[in-house]
Coordinates of C-alpha atoms in Angstrom, one line a residue:
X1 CA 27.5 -18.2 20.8
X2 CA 23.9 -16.2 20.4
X3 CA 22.8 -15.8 17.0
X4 CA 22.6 -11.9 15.8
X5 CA 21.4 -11.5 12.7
X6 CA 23.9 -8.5 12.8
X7 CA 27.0 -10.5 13.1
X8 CA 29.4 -9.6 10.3
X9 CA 29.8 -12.1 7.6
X10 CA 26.3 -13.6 9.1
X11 CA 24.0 -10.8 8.5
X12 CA 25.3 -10.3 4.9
X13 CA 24.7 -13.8 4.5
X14 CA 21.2 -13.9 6.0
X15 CA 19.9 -10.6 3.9
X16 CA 21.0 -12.4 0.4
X17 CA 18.9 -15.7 1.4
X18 CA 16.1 -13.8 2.7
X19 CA 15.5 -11.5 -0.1
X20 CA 15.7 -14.8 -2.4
X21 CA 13.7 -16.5 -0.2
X22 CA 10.9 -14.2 -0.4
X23 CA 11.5 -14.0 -4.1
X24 CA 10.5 -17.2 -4.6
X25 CA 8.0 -17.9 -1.3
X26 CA 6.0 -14.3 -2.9
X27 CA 7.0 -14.5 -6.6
X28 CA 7.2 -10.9 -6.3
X29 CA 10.3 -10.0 -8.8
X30 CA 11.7 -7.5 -5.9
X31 CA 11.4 -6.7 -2.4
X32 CA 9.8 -4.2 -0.3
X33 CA 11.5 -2.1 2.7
X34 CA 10.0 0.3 5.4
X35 CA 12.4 3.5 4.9
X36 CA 13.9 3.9 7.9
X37 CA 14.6 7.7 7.9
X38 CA 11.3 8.6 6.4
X39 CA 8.9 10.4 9.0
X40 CA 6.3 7.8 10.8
X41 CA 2.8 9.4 11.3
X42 CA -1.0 7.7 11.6
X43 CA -1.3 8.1 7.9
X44 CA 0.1 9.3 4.8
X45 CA -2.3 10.1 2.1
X46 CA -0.4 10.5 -0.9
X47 CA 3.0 10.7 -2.5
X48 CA 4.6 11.5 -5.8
X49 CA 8.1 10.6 -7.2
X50 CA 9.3 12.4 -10.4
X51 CA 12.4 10.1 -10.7
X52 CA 13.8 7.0 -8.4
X53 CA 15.0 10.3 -6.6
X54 CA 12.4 13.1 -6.2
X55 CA 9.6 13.1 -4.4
X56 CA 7.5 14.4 -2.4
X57 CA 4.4 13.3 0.7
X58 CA 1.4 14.6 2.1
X59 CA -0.7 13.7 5.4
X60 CA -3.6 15.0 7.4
X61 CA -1.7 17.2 9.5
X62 CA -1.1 19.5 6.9
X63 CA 2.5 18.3 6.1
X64 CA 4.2 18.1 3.1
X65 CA 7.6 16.0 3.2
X66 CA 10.5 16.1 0.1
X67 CA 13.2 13.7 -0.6
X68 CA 16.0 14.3 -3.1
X69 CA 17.6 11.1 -2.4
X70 CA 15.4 8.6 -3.2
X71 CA 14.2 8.6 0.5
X72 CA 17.1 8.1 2.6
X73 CA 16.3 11.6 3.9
X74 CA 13.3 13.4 4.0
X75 CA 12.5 17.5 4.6
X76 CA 9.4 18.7 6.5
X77 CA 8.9 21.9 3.4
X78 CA 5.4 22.6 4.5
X79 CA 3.2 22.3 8.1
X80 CA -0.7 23.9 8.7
X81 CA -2.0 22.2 11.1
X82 CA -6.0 23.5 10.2
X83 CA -5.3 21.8 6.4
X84 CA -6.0 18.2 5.9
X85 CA -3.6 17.1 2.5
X86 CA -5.0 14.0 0.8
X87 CA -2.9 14.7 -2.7
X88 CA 0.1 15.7 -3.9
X89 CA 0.8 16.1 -7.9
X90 CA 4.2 17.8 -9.9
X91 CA 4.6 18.9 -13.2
X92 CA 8.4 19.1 -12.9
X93 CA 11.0 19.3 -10.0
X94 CA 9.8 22.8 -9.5
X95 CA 6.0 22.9 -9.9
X96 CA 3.7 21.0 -8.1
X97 CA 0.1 21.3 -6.3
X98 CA -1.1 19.6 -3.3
X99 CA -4.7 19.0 -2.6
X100 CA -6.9 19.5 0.7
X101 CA -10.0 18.0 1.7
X102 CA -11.7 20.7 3.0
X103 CA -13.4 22.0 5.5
X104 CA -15.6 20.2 7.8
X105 CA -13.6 16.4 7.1
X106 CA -11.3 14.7 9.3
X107 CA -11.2 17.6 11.8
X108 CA -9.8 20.2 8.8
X109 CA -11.2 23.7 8.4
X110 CA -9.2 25.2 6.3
X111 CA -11.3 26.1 3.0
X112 CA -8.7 26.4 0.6
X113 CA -9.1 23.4 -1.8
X114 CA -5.6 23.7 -3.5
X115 CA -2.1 24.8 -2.9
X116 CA 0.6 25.8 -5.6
X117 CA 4.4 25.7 -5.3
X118 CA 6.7 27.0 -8.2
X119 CA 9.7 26.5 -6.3
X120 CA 9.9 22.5 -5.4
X121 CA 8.0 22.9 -2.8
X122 CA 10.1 25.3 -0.3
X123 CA 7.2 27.8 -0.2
X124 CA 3.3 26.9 -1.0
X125 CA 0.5 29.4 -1.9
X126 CA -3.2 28.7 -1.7
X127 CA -5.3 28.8 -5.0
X128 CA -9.1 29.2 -4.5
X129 CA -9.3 30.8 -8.6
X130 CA -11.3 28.1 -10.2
X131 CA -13.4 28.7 -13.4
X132 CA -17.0 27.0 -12.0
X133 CA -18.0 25.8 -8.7
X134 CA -15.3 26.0 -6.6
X135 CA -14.8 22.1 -5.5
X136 CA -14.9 21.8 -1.2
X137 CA -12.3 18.9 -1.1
X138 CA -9.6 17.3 -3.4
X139 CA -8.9 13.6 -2.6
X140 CA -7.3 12.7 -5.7
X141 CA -4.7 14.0 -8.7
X142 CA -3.0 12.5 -11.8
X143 CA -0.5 14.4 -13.7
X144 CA -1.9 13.5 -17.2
X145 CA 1.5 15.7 -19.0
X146 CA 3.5 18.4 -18.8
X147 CA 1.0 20.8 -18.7
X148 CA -1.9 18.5 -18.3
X149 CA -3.3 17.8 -14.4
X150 CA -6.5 16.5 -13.2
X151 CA -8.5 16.3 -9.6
X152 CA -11.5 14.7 -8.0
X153 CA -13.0 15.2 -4.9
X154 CA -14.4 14.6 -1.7
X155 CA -15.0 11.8 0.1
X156 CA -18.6 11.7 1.6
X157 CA -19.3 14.8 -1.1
X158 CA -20.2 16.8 -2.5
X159 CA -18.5 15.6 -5.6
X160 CA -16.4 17.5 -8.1
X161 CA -14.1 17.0 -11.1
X162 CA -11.7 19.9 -11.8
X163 CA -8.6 20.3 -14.0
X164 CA -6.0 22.3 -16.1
X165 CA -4.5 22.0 -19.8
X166 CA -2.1 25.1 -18.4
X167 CA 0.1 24.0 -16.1
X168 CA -1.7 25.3 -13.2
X169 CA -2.3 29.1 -14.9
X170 CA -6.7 28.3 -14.6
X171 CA -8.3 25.7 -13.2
X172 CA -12.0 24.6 -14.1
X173 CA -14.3 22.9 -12.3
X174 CA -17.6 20.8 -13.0
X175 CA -19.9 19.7 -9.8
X176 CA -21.9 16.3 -10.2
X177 CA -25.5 17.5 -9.9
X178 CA -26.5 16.0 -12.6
X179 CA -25.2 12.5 -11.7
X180 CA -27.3 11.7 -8.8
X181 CA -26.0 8.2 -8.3
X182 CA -22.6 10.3 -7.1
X183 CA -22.2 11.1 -3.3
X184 CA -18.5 11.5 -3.4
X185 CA -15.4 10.7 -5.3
X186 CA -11.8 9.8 -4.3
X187 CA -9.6 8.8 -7.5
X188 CA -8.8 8.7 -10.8
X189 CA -6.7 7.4 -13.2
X190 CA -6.5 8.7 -17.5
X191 CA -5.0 7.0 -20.3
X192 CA -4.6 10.6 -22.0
X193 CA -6.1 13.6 -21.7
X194 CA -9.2 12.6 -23.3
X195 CA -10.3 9.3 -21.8
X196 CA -10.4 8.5 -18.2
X197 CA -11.9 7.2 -15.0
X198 CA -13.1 8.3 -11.5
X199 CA -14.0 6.1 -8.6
X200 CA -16.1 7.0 -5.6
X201 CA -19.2 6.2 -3.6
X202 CA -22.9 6.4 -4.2
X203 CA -24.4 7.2 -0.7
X204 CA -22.5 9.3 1.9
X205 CA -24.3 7.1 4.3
X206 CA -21.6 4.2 4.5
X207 CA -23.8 1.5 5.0
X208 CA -26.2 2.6 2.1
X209 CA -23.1 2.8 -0.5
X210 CA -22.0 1.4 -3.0
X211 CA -18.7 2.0 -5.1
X212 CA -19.1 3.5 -8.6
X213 CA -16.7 3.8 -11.6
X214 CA -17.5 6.3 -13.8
X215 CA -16.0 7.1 -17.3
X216 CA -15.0 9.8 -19.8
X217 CA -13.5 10.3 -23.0
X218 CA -13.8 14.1 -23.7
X219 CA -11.7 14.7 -20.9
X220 CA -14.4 15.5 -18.3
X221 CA -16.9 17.2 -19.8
X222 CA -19.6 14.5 -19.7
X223 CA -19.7 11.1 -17.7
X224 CA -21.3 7.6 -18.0
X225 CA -21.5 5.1 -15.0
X226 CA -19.2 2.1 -15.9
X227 CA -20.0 0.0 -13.2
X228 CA -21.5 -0.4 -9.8
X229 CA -21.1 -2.5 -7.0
X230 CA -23.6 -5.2 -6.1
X231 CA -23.5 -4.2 -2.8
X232 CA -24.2 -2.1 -0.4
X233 CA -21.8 -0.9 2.6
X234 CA -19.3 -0.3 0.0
X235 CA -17.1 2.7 -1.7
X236 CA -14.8 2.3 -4.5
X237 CA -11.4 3.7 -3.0
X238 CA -8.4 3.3 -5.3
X239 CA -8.1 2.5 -9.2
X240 CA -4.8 1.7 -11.2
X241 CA -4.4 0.4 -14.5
X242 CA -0.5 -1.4 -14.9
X243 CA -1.3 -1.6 -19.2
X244 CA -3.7 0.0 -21.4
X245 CA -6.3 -2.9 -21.0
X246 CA -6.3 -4.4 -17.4
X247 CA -7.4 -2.3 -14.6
X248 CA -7.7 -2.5 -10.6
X249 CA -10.5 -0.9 -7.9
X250 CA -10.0 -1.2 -4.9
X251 CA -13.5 -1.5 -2.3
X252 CA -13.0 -0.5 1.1
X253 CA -15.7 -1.5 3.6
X254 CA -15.9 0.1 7.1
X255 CA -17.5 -3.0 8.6
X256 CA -18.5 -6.7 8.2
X257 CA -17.3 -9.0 5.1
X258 CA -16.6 -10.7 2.8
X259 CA -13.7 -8.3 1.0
X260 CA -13.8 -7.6 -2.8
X261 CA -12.2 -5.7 -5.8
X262 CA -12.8 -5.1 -9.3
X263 CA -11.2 -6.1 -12.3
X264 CA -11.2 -5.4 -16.0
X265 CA -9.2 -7.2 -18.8
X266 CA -11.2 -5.0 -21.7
X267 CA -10.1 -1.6 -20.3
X268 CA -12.7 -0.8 -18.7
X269 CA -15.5 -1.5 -20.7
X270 CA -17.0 -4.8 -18.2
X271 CA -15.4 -5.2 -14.6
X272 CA -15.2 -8.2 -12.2
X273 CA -16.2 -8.3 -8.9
X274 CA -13.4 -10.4 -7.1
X275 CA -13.3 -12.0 -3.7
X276 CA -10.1 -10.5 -1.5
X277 CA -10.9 -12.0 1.6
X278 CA -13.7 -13.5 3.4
X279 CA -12.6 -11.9 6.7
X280 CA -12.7 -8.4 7.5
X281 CA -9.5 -5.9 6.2
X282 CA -10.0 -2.2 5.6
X283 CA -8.6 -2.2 2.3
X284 CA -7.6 1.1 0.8
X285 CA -4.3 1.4 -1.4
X286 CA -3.8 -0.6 -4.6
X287 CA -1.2 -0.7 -7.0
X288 CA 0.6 -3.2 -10.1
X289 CA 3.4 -3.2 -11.4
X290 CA 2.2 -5.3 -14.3
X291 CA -0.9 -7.3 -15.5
X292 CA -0.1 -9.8 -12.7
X293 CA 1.9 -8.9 -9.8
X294 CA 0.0 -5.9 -7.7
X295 CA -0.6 -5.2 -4.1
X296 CA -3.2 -4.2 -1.6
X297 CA -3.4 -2.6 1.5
X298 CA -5.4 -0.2 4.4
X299 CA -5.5 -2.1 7.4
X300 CA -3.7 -0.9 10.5
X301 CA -3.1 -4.3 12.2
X302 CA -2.8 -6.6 8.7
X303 CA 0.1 -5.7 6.5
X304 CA -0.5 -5.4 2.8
X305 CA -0.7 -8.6 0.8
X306 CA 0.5 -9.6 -2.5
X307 CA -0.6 -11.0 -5.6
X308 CA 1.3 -12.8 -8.1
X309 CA -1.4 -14.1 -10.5
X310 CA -3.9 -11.2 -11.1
X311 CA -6.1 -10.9 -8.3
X312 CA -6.7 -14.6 -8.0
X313 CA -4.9 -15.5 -5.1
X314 CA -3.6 -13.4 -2.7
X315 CA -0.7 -13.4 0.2
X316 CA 0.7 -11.4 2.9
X317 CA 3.5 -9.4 1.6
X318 CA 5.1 -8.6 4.9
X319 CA 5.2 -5.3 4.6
X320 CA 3.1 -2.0 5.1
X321 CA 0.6 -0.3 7.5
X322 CA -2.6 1.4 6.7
X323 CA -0.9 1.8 2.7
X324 CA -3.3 3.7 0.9
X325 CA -1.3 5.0 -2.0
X326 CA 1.1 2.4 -4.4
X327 CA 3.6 4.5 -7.2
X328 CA 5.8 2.7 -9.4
X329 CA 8.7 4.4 -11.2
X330 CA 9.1 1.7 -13.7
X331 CA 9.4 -2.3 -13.2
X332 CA 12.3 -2.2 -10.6
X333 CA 11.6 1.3 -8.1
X334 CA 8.2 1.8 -6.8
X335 CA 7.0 3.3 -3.5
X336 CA 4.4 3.2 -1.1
X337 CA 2.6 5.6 1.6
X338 CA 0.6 4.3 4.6
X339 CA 2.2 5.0 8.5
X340 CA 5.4 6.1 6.6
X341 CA 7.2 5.5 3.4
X342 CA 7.8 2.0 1.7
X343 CA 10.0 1.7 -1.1
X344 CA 10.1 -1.7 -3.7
X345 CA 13.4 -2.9 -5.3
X346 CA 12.9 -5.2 -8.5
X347 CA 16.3 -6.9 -7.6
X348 CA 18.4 -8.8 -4.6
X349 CA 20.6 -6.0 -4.7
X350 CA 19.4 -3.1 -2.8
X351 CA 21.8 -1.1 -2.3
X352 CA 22.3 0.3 1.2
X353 CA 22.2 -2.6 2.9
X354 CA 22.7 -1.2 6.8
X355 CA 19.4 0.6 6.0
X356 CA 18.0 -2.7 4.6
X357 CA 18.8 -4.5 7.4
X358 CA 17.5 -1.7 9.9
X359 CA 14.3 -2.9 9.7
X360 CA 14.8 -6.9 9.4
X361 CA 14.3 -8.9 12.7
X362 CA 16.2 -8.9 15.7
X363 CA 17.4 -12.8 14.9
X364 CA 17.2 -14.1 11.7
X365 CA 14.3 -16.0 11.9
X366 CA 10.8 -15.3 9.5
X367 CA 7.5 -16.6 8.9
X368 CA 5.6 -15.8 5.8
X369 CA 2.5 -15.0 5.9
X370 CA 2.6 -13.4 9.3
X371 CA -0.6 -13.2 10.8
X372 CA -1.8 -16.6 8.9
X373 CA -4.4 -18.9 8.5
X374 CA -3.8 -22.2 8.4
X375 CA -0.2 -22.3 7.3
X376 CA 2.9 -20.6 7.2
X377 CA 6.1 -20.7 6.1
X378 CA 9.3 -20.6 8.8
X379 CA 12.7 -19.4 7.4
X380 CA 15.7 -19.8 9.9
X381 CA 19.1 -19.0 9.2
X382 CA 22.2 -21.6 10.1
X383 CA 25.1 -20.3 11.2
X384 CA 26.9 -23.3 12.5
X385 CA 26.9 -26.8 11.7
X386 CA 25.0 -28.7 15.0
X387 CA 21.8 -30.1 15.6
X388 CA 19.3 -27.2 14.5
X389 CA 15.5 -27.9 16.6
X390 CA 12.4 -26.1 15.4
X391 CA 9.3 -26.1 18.0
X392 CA 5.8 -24.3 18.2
X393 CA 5.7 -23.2 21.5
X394 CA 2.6 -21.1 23.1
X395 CA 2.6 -18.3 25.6
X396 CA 3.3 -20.3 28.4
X397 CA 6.2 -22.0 27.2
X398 CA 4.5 -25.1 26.0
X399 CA 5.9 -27.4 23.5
X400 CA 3.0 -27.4 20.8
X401 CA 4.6 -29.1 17.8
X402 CA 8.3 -30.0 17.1
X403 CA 8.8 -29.1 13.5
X404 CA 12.7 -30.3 12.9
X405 CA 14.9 -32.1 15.1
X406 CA 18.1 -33.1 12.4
X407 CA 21.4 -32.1 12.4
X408 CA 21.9 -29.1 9.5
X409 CA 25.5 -27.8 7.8
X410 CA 26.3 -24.2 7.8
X411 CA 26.8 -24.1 4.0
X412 CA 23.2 -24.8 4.3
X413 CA 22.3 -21.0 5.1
X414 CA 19.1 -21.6 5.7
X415 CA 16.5 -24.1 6.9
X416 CA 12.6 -23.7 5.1
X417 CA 10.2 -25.2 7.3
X418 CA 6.1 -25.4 7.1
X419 CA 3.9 -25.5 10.1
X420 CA 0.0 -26.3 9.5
X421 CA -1.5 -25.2 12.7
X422 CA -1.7 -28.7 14.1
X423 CA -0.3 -29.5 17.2
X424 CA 2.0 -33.1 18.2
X425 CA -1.5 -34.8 17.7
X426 CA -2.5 -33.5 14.6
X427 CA -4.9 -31.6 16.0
X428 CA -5.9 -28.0 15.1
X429 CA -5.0 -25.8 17.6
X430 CA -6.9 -22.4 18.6
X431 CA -5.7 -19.0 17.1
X432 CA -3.4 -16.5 18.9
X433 CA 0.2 -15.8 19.5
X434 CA 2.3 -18.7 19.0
X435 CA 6.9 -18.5 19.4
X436 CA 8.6 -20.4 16.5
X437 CA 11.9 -21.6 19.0
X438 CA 14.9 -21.9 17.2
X439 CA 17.8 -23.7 18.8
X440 CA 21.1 -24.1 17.2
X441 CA 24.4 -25.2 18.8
X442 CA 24.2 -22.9 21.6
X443 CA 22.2 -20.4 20.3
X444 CA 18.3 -20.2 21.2
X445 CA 15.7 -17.5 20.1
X446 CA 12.1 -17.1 20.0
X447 CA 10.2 -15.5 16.9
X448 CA 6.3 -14.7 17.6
X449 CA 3.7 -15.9 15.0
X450 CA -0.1 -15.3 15.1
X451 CA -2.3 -17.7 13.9
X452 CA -6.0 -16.4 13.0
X453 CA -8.6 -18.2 13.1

């Protein structure tokens, strides 16, 4: 018999413990799938749901996907290849306005900043009307109400703050002159119409930047610094508050590390600089669904990682490629955008499960985190009773480590196993790609693990 992780009673077996089992490995209250129908690109910038149902997505190629179905299909409404989208915001299921970054950045040259649809998105129009300096880039939008939207831009400048109490009917627009510690900014995020903050970088020279927060409360007119990085090499990227008095900033470096963030438990008035990682990710995207459980990603080789205790410790999540943008519907639906479209379910039941499974291994074997450093967590399904053997094996077919060599009971359904990087001798072994081999009555299967070191 060879172990498919697609065999009937087996696979809907091996989705419940695996979804539990990363429940309780992650403490996340839900899991996270890649979409299988939803387009695959280098990057998506942004997305916006209305509902667990509508929403829509935005790249640099000038796209703009739809779904009405909660992303198990997705509609290509909008394609200039010259535009370079980086934000997407709707009012309704009708009205919506998606944001370029203008000419000159990432290869665009289109110099029309904003684009309107009144019709869910089936036809868009270029706006260029705005009351002030016109801004050359948006890179960020919040829908603050229903008539209520705001915008920042660009990355690497100049930098601009631009918004409308009319549902779109004017726009105005205020440049950043006048703050000279502000090179460029990239996001936002208001309580209310009133109070508010922006995030962006101090030096369009990377390695002469640092990351700034910067804060309002007459809804734009004026602006105090709230906080700037320590140091340099630095831009603040992302910024999400999950309650009224704990916020999130992500930094993203472009070389060399150690990794931080920000914090603040006061709503804004200090923030915390907070280690990440001492090794090098590109972080971008942030997101919480609450005080304590949030996420992070950017990286194109590392997926995103998870934390469950605030920001203190952190975890691969398993999921997720180059994320820069987390939304969350409400405790159990949120969403994700990096290399395509991710969407979180607060429970074990998710529904279509042959979509679910579409995008779980080829045998039912896991490791959690996957790359790690030092340890990681092996999950291997049982589907018959027999001796079950768990080795470490290396490129070469080398027997590193035997992890488990006991006989195991199908109502078992699973086998949890730890390995700490240590070979038969207890010795450390180097990092690079390493085969969990899983061999169970007759079945045998190799799972690939990466070790960093």
């Amino acid at each position: 018999m060879i172990i498919r992780a697609g065999c009937g009673i087996y696979k809907s077996k091996f989705l419940h413990y695996l979804f539990l089992f990363l429940t309780l490995l992650t403490g996340q209250t839900g899991t996270w799938i890649e979409l299988p129908n939803a387009p695959i690109v280098t990057r998506f910038n942004d997305i916006q749901f209305l509902n667990e149902n509508l929403g829509w997505a935005v790249n640099g190629w000038g796209q703009i996907y739809h779904t009405p179905d909660g992303g198990d299909s997705w509609e290509l409404q909008f394609e200039q290849s010259e535009t370079h989208f980086r934000s997407v915001g709707f009012f309704d299921e009708l009205n919506g306005w998606a944001g370029n970054v203008g000419d000159g950045e990432f290869g665009a040259t289109d110099i029309i900043n904003l684009y309107h649809t009144s019709d869910g998105g089936s036809s868009w129009m270029p706006f260029d009307d705005f009351t002030g300096p016109s801004p050359q880039g948006l890179c960020g939008i919040q829908v603050i109400n229903d008539s209520t939207m705001y915008a920042v831009g660009r990355v690497r400048g100049p930098a601009y703050f631009t918004k409308t109490v009319d549902r779109g009917e004017t726009w105005i627009s205020h440049d950043f002159d006048q703050y000279v510690s502000v090179a460029g900014l990239i996001d936002l995020y208001f309580f209310n119409p009133d109070t508010g903050f922006i995030v962006g970088l101090t030096n369009i020279d990377h390695e002469d930047s640092r990351g700034i927060v910067l804060k309002t409360t007459d809804g734009g007119e004026t602006w105090m610094p709230s906080f700037i990085t320590s140091r340099s090499g630095e831009w603040a990227w992302k910024i999400d508050f999950p309650s009224d008095s704990v916020g999130y900033v992500s930094l993203q470096r472009n070389y060399e590390s150690p990794i931080y963030f920000l914090k603040t438990i006061d709503a804004g008035e200090t923030w915390n600089e907070m280690l990440f990682m001492n090794d090098y990710y590109f972080i971008q995207g942030i997101g919480f669904i609450n005080d304590t459980l949030g996420w992070m990603g950017g990286n194109s080789s590392l997926p995103t990682y998870v934390t469950t205790d605030g920001g203190e410790t952190w975890n691969s999540a398993g999921f997720g490629s180059r994320v820069n943008r987390l939304e969350f519907i409400d405790q159990n639906i949120g969403y994700a955008c990096g290399q395509t479209i991710y969407k979180y379910t607060g429970s074990l039941s998710v529904g279509n499960e042959e979509n679910v499974y579409s995008i779980l291994p080829n045998t039912p074997v896991i490791n959690y985190p996957n790359p790690f450093n030092p340890s990681t967590t092996i999950l291997t399904y049982i589907p018959e009773s027999g001796l079950l053997q768990v080795s470490v094996i290396d490129l070469l077919g080398r027997n590193v480590r035997m992890l488990y060599d006991e006989m195991v009971y199908e109502g078992e359904s699973w086998k949890k196993i730890i390995w700490d990087g240590l070979d038969n001798n207890r010795k450390e072994v180097p990092g690079g790609v390493y085969f969990c081999q899983v061999r169970n009555g007759q079945a045998s299967m190799n799972h690939k693990m990466i070790l960093l070191k």
